[in-house]
Coordinates of C-alpha atoms and ligand atoms in Angstrom, one line a residue:
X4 CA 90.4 106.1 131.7
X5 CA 91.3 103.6 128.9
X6 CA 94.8 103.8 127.8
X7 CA 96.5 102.9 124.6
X8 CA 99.8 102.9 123.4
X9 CA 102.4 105.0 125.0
X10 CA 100.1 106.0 127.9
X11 CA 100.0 102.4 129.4
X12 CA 100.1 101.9 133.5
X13 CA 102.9 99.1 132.9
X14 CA 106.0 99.9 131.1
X15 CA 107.4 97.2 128.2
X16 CA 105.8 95.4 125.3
X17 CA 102.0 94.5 125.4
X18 CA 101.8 91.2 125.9
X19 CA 97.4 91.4 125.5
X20 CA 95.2 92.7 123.8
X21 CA 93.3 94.9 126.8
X22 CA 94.3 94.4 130.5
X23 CA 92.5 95.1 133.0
X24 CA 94.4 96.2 136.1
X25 CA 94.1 96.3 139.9
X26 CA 90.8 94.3 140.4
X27 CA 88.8 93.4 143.3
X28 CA 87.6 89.9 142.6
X29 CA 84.3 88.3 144.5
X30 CA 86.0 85.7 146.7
X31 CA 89.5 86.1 146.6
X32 CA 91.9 88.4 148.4
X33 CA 94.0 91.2 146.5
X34 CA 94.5 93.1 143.8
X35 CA 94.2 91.3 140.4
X36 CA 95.2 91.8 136.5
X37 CA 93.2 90.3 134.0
X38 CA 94.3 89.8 130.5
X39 CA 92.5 89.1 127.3
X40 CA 92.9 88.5 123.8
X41 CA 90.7 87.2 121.2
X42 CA 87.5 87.8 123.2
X43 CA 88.7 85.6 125.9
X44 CA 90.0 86.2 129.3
X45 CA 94.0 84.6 128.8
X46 CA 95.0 85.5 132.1
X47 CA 94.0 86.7 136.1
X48 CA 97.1 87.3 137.8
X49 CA 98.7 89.4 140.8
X50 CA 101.6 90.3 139.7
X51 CA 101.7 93.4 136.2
X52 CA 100.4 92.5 132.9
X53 CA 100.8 94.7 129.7
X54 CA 98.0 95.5 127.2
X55 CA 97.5 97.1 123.9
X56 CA 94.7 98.7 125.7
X57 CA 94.7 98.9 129.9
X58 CA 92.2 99.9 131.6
X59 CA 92.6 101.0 135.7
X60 CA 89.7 99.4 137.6
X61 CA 91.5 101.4 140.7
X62 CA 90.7 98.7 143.3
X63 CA 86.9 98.5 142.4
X64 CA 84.8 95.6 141.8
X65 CA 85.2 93.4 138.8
X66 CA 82.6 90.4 137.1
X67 CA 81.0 88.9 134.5
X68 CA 78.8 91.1 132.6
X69 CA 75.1 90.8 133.1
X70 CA 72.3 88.7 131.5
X71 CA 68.8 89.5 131.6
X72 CA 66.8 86.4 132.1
X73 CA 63.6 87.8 130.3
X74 CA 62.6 90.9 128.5
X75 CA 59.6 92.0 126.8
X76 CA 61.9 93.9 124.2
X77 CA 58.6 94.4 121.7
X78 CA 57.0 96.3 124.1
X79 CA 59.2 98.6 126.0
X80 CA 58.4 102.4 126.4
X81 CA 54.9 101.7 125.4
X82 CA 53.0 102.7 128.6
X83 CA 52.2 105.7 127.8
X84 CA 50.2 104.5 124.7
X85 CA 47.7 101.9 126.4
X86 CA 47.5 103.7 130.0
X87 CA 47.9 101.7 133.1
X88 CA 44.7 100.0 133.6
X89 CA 46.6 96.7 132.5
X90 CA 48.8 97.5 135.3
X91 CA 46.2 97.5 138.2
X92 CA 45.2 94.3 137.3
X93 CA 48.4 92.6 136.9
X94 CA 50.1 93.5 140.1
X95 CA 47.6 92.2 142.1
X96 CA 48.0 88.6 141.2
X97 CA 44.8 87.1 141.3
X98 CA 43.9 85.0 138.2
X99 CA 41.0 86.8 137.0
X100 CA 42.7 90.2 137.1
X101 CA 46.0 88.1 135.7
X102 CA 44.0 87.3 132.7
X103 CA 41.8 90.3 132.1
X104 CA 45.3 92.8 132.4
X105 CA 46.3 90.3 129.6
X106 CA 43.5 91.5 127.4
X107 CA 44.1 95.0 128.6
X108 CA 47.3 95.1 127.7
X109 CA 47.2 93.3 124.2
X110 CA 45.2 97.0 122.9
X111 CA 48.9 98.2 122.3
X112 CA 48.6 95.8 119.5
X113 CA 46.0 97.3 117.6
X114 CA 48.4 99.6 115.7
X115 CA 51.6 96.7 116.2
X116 CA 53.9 98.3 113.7
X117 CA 58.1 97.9 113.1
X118 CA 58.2 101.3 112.2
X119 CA 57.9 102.3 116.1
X120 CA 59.1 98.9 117.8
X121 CA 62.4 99.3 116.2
X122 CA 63.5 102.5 117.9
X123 CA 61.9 101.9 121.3
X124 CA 64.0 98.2 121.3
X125 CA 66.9 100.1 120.1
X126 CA 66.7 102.2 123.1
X127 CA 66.5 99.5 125.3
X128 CA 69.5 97.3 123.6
X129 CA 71.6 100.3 123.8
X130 CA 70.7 101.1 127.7
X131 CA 71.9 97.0 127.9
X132 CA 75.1 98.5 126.6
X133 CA 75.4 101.6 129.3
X134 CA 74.5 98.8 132.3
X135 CA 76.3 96.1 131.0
X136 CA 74.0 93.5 129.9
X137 CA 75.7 91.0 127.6
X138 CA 72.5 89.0 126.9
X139 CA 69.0 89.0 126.7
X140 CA 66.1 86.4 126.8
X141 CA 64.0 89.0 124.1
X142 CA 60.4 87.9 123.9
X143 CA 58.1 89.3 121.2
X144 CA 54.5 88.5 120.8
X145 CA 53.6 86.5 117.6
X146 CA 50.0 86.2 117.6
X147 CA 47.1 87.3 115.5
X148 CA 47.3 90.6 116.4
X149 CA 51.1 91.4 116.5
X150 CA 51.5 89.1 113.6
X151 CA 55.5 89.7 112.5
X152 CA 56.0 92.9 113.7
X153 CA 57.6 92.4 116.9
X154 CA 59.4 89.7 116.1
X155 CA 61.1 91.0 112.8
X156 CA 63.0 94.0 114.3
X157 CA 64.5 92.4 117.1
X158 CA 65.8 89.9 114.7
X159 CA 67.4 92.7 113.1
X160 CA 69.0 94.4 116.4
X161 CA 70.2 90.8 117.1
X162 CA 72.4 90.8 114.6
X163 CA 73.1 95.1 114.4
X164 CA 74.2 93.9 118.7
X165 CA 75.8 90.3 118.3
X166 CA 79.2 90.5 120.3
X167 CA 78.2 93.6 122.3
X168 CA 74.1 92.9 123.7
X169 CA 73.3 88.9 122.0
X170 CA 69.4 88.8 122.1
X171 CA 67.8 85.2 121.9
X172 CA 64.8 86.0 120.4
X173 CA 61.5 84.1 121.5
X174 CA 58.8 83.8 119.3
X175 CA 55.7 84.3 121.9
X176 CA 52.4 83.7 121.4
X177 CA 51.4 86.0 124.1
X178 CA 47.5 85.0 123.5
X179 CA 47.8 81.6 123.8
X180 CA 47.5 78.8 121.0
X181 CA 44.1 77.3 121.0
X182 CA 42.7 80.0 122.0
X183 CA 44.7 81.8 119.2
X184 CA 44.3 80.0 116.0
X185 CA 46.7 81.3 113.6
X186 CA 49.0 82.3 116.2
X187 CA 50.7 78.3 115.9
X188 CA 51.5 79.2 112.2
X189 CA 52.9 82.7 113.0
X190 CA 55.2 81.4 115.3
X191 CA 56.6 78.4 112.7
X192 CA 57.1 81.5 110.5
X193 CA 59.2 83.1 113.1
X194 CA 61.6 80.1 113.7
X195 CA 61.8 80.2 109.8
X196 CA 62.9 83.7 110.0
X197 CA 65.4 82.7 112.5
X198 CA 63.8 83.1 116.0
X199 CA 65.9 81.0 118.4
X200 CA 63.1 79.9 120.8
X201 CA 60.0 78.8 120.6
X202 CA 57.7 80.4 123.3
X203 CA 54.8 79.6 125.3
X204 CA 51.5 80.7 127.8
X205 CA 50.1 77.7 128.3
X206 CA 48.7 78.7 131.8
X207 CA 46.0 81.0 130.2
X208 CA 44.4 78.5 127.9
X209 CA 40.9 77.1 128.8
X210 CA 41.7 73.8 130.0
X211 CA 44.8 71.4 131.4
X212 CA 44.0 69.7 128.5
X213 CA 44.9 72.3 126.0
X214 CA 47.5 73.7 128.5
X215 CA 49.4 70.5 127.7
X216 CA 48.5 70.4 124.2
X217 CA 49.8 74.0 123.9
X218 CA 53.0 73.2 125.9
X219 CA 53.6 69.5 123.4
X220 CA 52.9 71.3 120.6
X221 CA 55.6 74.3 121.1
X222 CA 58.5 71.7 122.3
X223 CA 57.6 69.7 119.2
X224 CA 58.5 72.7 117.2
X225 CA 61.4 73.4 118.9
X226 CA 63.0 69.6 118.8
X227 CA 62.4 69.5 115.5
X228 CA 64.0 72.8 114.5
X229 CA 66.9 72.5 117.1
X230 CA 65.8 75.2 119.1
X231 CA 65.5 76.2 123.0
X232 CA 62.1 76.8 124.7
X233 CA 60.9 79.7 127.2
X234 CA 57.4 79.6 128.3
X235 CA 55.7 81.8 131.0
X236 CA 54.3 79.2 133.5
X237 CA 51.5 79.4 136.4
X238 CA 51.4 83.2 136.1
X239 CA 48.6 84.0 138.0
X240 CA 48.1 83.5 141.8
X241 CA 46.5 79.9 142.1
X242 CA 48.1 77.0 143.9
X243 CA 46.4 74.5 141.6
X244 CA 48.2 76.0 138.3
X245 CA 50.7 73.5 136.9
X246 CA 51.8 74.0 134.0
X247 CA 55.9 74.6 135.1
X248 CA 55.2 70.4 135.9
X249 CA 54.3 69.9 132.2
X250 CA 57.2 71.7 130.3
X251 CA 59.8 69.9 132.4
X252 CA 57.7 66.7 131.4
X253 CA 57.5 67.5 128.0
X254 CA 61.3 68.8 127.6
X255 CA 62.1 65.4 129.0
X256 CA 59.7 63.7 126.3
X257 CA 61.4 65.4 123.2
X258 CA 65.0 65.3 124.1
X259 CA 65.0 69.2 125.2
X260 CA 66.9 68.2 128.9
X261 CA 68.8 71.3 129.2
X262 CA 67.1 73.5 127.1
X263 CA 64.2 75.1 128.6
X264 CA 63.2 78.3 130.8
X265 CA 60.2 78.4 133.1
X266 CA 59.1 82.4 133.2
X267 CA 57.3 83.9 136.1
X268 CA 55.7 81.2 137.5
X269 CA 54.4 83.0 140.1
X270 CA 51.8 80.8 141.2
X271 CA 55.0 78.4 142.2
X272 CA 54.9 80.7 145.2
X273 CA 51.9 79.7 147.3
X274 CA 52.8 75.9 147.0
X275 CA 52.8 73.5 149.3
X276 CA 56.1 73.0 150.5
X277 CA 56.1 68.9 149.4
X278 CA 54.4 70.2 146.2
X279 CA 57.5 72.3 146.2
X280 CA 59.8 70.1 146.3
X281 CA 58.5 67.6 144.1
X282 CA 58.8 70.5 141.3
X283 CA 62.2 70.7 142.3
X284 CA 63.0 67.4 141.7
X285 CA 61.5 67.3 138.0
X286 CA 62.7 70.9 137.2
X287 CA 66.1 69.6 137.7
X288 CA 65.8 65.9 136.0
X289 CA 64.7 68.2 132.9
X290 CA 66.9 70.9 133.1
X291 CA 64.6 73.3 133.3
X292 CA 66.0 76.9 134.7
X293 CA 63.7 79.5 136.4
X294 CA 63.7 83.3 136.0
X295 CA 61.9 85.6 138.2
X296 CA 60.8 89.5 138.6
X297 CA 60.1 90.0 142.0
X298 CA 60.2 93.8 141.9
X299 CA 56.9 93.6 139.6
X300 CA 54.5 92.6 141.9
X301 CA 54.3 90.9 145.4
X302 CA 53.8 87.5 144.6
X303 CA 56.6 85.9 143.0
X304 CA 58.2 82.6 142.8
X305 CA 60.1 81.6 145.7
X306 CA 63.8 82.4 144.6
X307 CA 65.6 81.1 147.8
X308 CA 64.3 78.2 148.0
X309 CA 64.8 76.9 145.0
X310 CA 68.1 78.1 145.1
X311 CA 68.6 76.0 148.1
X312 CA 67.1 73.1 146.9
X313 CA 69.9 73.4 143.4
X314 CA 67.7 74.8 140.8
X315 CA 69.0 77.6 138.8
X316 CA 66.9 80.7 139.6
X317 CA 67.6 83.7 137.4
X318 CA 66.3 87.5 137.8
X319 CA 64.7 89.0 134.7
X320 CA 63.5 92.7 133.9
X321 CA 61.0 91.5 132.4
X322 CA 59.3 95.1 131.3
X323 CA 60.4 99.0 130.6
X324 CA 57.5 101.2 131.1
X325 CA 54.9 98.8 129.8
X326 CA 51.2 97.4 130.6
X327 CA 53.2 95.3 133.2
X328 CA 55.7 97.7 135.2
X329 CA 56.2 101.2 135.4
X330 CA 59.9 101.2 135.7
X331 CA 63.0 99.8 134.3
X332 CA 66.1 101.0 133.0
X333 CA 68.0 97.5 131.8
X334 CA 70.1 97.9 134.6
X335 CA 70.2 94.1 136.1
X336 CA 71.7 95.6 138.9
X337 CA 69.1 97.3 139.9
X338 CA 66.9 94.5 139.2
X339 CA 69.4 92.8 141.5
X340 CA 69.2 95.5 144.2
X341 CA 65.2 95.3 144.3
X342 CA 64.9 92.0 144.2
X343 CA 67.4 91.8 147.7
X344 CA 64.3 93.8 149.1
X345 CA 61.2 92.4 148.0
X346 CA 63.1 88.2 148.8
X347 CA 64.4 89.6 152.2
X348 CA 67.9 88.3 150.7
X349 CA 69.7 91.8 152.2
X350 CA 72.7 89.5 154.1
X351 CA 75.7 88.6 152.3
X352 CA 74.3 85.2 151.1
X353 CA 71.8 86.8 150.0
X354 CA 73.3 89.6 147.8
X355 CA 75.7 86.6 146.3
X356 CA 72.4 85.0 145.5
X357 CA 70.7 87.5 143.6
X358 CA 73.7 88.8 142.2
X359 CA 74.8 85.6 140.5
X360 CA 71.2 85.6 139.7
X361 CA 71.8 88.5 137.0
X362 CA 75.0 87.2 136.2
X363 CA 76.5 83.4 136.1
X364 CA 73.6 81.5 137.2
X365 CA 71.5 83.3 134.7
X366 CA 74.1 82.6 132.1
X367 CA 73.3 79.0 133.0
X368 CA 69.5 79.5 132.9
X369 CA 70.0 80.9 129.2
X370 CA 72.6 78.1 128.4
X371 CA 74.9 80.8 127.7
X372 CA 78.6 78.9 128.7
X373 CA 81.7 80.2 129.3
X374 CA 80.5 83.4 131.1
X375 CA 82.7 83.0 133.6
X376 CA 85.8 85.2 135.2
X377 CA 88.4 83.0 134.9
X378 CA 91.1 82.0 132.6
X379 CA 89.2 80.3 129.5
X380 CA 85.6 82.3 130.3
X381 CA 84.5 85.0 127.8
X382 CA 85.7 88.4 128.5
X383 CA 82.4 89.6 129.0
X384 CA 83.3 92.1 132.6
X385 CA 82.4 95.0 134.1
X386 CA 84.4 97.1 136.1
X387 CA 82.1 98.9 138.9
X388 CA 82.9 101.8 140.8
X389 CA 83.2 100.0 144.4
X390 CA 85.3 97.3 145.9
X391 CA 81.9 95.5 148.3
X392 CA 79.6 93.9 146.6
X393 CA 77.1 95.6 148.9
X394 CA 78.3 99.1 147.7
X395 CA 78.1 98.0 144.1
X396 CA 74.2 97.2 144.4
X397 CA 73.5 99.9 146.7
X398 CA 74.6 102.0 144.7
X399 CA 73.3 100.0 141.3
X400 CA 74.9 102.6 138.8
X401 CA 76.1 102.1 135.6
X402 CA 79.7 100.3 135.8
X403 CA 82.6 102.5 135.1
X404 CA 83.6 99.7 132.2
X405 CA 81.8 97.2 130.2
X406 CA 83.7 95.0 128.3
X407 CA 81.9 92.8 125.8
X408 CA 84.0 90.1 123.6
X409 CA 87.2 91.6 124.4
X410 CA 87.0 95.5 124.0
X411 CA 85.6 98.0 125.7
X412 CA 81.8 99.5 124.9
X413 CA 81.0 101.6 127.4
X414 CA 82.1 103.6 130.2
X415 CA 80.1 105.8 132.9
X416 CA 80.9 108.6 135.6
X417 CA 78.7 110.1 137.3
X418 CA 79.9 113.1 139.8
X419 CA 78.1 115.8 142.0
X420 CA 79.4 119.5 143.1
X421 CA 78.4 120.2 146.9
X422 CA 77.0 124.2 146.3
X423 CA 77.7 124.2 150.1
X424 CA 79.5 127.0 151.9
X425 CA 83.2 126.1 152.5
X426 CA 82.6 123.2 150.6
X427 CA 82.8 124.2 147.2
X428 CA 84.1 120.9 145.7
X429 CA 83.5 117.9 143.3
X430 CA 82.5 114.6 145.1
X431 CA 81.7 111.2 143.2
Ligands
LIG9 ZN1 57.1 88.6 131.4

C-alpha cells in the first residue's frame, strides 16, 4: 500500500516527497530506500528515509520505468476491422509478401477517422500507464490516405499524458514519398502541428535512388525544424536492402549525429557478418540507435550482436491487435520476456540485455536522458512484485507501483483462491 501521513513505515518528520522503501536494486546487494522530491530521485540509501508519501516495495524488484522503442499508436485495436490477410503476409518476411501486407494493411485507411483513433490510442496510452511505460516512440501514418487523422489525436494525448506516458510523435509516411506524392507536404504539416519526428520508409520506394532521395529529403526536414528522425529500414527479408547505411549517412550529412532511430530493419539480419560489422561502425559514428520486435515474426535484426559490437539496440511493441501482430498489451515486459525466447537470450546476460533494452538503453535510443536509478535520474520506477530479475519477466505482470515524475500512477495486484480441498486459501 501507499502510505501518507500518520500511517508512514518510518517514524519522524518527512524529509521527501515519496520514499520508496526496502528495494532490491539490479546489481547491488541489500535492501535500499529511495527518496524523491520534485520529480527526481534525491536519494538511494540503506539506512530509513522519511516521505510525505512511502511506499513498501517489501524486498521486490525496483527500476526505471519502461520505454517503448516504437509503436504504431494510430492503429492499435484495429485488427478486427481489416482481417488478417495483412498479417500472413507480413510475418513471413519475404519482400514481395512485405510489400503486398503493406497494401493490405493500408485498407484500414479507407475510413481513417479521429473520431475512432482517439479512444483506441487512449486505450493503449492508459495500458502504458498499468505496465509502466514512461515513453513511447508513437508513429502515425501521414499519407494520402490517413491525411491528419492519425497524427492529430495522438498530439492531443501527448499533451492530456506529458509527465505520466510522454509520446514522441512521428509523423510517418507509411506509403512512401515518391511513390506518395502529397504525402511530403502532409508530413511538413504535421511538424507544423507539432510532431516531434520526422518519419521515414524509404526501403519500399522503387529505386536506391529514390530510397535515398526519400531518406535526404525527411532529414532535411527535420534539421531544419530541429527535430529527431525514426525511419523503418530494410524491412523486408533481402540481404541487398540498405537503406539503415543511408540514414546514418545522411544524419551525418545534416548535423543529426545523435538523433536518429533505425526501425525494424529486419533485413539487417541475414547480413554478412563483415557487412555487419561495417554497419556497426557507421551506425555508431552517426548515432544512430536500433529498435527491434522480435516477437512479430521470425526474422529480425540481430539484437545481440549489435549489442556486443556497442550499438544501442532497443525492443519495441511495435503493434496491438493490428494488420501486423495479433497480440500486445503495452506491457514492455512482456515484450522483454518474448524477445528472451525468440534471441535465445534466456541466461542472465541475456535477460540484462533485453531488459535494459525496454528500459535504459532504450531511453538512450529515444534520447530520452536522465532515465536512470540513481541519485540525479528522473524518478520514473517501478516497483515489481519479485526480488530476481528472472522472476520479474517470467512472470511479466503489471508492477505493483509505477511511479512517473515523482508520484505514484498506478498500482496492480493480482491474487488467486485455490478451490482445492484442505486448501481453501488466497495465494498471489
Ligand atoms: Zn513497426
Amino acid at each position: 500500500m501507499a502510505r501518507s501521513g500518520g500511517d508512514r513505515l518510518n517514524r519522524g518528520v518527512p524529509t521527501h516527497e515519496l520514499v520508496i522503501a526496502h528495494a532490491t536494486l539490479r546489481g547491488r546487494d541489500g535492501r535500499w530506500q529511495i527518496g524523491i522530491d520534485g520529480g527526481v530521485i534525491a536519494a538511494v540509501e540503506q539506512t530509513p528515509l522519511t516521505g510525505s508519501t512511502e511506499v513498501d516495495a517489501a524486498g521486490a524488484l525496483v527500476t526505471e520505468s519502461f520505454v517503448n522503442g516504437h509503436m504504431h499508436l494510430d492503429k492499435v485495436y484495429t485488427l478486427d476491422r481489416i482481417g488478417d490477410a495483412a498479417l500472413t503476409a507480413y510475418t513471413s518476411g519475404e519482400m514481395g509478401s512485405a510489400l503486398h501486407s503493406i497494401e493490405l494493411a493500408s485498407a484500414v485507411k479507407a475510413d481513417y477517422d479521429r473520431e475512432w483513433i482517439e479512444p483506441n490510442a487512449r486505450k493503449a496510452v492508459l495500458e502504458a500507464v498499468r505496465y509502466g511505460v514512461r515513453h513511447v516512440l508513437a508513429f502515425a501514418d501521414v499519407d494520402t490516405h490517413a491525411q491528419l487523422e492519425g497524427v492529430i489525436p495522438l498530439l492531443a494525448l501527448r499533451e492530456e499524458f506529458r509527465g505520466v506516458v510522454d509520446l514522441q510523435v512521428v509523423a510517418f509516411p507509411q506509403d512512401g514519398l515518391l511513390r506518395d506524392p502529397g504525402a511530403e507536404q502532409l508530413v511538413r504539416d504535421a511538424v507544423y502541428l507539432g510532431a516531434d519526428v520526422v518519419g521515414g520508409i524509404p526501403w519500399i520506394e522503387h529505386t536506391d535512388a529514390e530510397a535515398r532521395e526519400h531518406v535526404q529529403r525527411m532529414c532535411r526536414l527535420a534539421a531544419a525544424h530541429g527535430r529527431r528522425v525514426a525511419m523503418l529500414v530494410d524491412d523486408a527479408g533481402d540481404p541487398s536492402l540498405r537503406t539503415t547505411e543511408m540514414l546514418a549517412e545522411a544524419m551525418l550529412e545534416h548535423g543529426l549525429v545523435g538523433k536518429g532511430v533505425a526501425n525494424h530493419a529486419r533485413a539487417v539480419g541475414l547480413y554478412a557478418r563483415p557487412s555487419l560489422e561495417r554497419l556497426a561502425g557507421l551506425v555508431k559514428r552517426a548515432g544512430l540507435g536500433f529498435v527491434s520486435d522480435p516477437h512479430t515474426g521470425p526474422l529480425h535484426l540481430p539484437v545481440r550482436e549489435l549489442a556486443a559490437m556497442g550499438v544501442p539496440v532497443a525492443l519495441g511493441q511495435d503493434d496491438i491487435e493490428d494488420a501486423y501482430y495479433p497480440f500486445g498489451r503495452h506491457n514492455m515486459n512482456e515484450v522483454a520476456f518474448l524477445a528472451a525466447h525468440a534471441l535465445n537470450a534466456v541466461d542472465g546476460a541475456g535477460i540484462d540485455i533485453v531488459y535494459d533494452a525496454v528500459t535504459t538503453t532504450a531511453a538512450t535510443v529515444l534520447g530520452v536522458a536522465g532515465h536512470r536509478l540513481e541519485v540525479g535520474g528522473n524518478a520514473d520506477l517501478v516497483v515489481h512484485h519479485h526480488a530476481a530479475l528472472r522472476e520479474v519477466l517470467s512472470h511479466h505482470a503489471a508492477p505493483a507501483y509505477v511511479v512517473a515524475s515523482g508520484r505514484v500512477v498506478a498500482s496492480s495486484t493480482s491474487s488467486t483462491t485455490y478451490h482445492l480441498a484442505n486448501l481453501e486459501q488466497e495465494n498471489s
